[in-house]
Amino acid sequence: MKRVYTIGVDFGTESGRALLVDITNGQEVATHVTPYPHGVMDEVLIHSGSKLEQDWALQHPGDYLEVIRQSIPSVLAEANVSPDQVIGIGIDFTACTMMPLDAGGTPLCMLDEWRDHPHSWVKLWKHHAAQDEASLINETAKRRGETFLARYGGKLSSEWMLAKSLQILNEAPELYEQAVLFMEAADWVVMQLTGQLARSSCTAGYKANWHKREGYPSRQFLQSLDPRFGDLVEKKLRGPVKPLGSKAGGLTESMAALTGLLPGTAVAVANIDAHAMVPAVSVVTPGKLVLAMGTSTCHLILSDKEVTGEGICGVVEDGIIPGYYGYEAGQSAVGDIFAWYVDEAVPEYVRHKAAEERLGIHEWLEKEAAQYAPGQTGLLAIDWWNGSRSVLMDADLSGVILGLTLQTKPAEIYRTLLEATAFGTRAIIDAFTESGMDVQELYACGGLPQRNRLLMQIYADVTGKEIKVADTVQTAAFGAAMFGAVAAGKEQGGFGSIVEAAEAMARVREETFKPIEANVRIYDRLYKEYKGLHDYLGRGENGVLKRLKALKSGGRQ
């Protein structure tokens, strides 16, 4: 019997990777990672070298095509799989990662006349420079009583499509007029693969405020933000919105030649990276909260009912698994916080000790941090190094560490940062619960749960819940491959639904992380301190963090 495969391509913050999966048993056959040649532009613009303003984060769309060019042929070659054995491709992407296009679908940054203009480039998910626009959107929507606002916790993020589009209009109206389409990078890559314009219901729902029955926010609302913004949907967000699991199209002749696959190979409608992870860890029913943990963390849960509440970044019908409402919340920095500490603040002697013990710096810090009991460091941190996505949805907030002394050691700070992100997750669980969601189980996936055992034990202790961990490192790519199998359909050897695909392919590890009762009691006390500080600094009683950021911004001008 001929073995049948699909390929999942996961586009992350720093790199993209392809994963070849045997869909009969979920075996990961081959994987290949392509680092983005241009990385993340958050200080200067390539080519011109001009300095970017605070909170910008841009990318080069050519890097995404480089992933397709390098990684797909590489997994085929590594596994010695013939093109006729691959029945489908699925992709997932960070979101909202958006770009302006010309009439031919070419990103404006790839045209000579616009390449030196920062607004012509891809705005990465963590581009937070549209906070003023997000604030205007939120204030106006609240004043007008717009019903869509409640589905997003009462606030739209500066990371999302409306705020980023409005920033382009405000700061570069000539480029806004030139742009024929604004697209999620996820949908743009699918368009490159198939030659077909197909917007994902997932990206449109969570990041562009599209609703299955109501559509996008109304022309009247958009016009109230700026008269020039009224036709955003009709002109720049046009195109069919297709459900997850459906086929966006077949691989074009040129893309078949580039990848080594057959023309016409099924390409699934794009997915958001975290959302693709949910079925990949076997979660296809309500009550199970999935922590998609990486540079940031997304918290995802299914329900058979639609509720609203603070901290819910989005609720979208069929947004994750068809037949359910998919809920999203998140922390805009988790792994990025740990990386910041190692890259920018760890003293040199730590690097020497790690090298002597032949350990990575993160490994050494984890080992040393595990020697401390909860509360023993005397430290407490707030996890806002990249703002607060949930529950406060405020990109202008920043990180805090309390309790530092002349005796504080690097491993104590490292442990405290781990704990801070766990407290942030508990705050999100509390917000879900207060909104009427039943959070029964926790599932963790992504790179962090695979690498840092101390982190997962802290999360179990802080939340008081057992945590199950995905049995794959490339969980997003694995989920994307599952959707590729669904797009191919049963007639090609795939599946009729993502639920069927999950039953056949998904798996979690046998080992779980269980809360330790003594630790739970101490973390309950620390969490009360965290929550008090969280509300004091984050809800306006003391605006020192925003005043500091304003001074910093003024100092750069």
XYZ file of N, CA, C and O in Angstrom, residues 57 110 236 270 355 382 393 444 472 542-543:
44
model
N 7.807 46.788 13.986
C 8.326 45.447 13.729
C 7.902 45.041 12.322
O 6.719 44.818 12.065
N 8.216 45.584 -2.509
C 9.037 44.960 -3.538
C 9.043 45.770 -4.836
O 9.600 45.329 -5.837
N -10.176 47.177 0.074
C -8.880 46.626 0.477
C -8.958 45.309 1.249
O -7.951 44.619 1.390
N -5.491 29.084 4.848
C -4.468 29.339 5.860
C -5.045 29.345 7.269
O -6.245 29.555 7.480
N 29.154 27.373 30.028
C 30.107 26.767 29.086
C 30.928 25.679 29.769
O 31.175 24.607 29.188
N 5.900 41.468 36.851
C 4.728 41.595 35.986
C 5.196 41.375 34.548
O 6.199 41.948 34.116
N -5.249 44.364 27.397
C -5.188 44.790 25.996
C -4.628 46.207 25.873
O -5.258 47.101 25.330
N -0.385 21.978 26.793
C 0.681 22.899 26.403
C 1.380 22.385 25.160
O 1.612 21.178 25.002
N 4.838 16.533 20.060
C 5.538 17.012 18.865
C 6.095 18.392 19.168
O 5.444 19.197 19.843
N -2.392 53.978 39.037
C -1.059 54.594 38.949
C -0.555 54.413 37.526
O -0.276 53.298 37.103
N -0.446 55.516 36.806
C -0.046 55.466 35.397
C 1.430 55.647 35.158
O 1.838 56.101 34.092
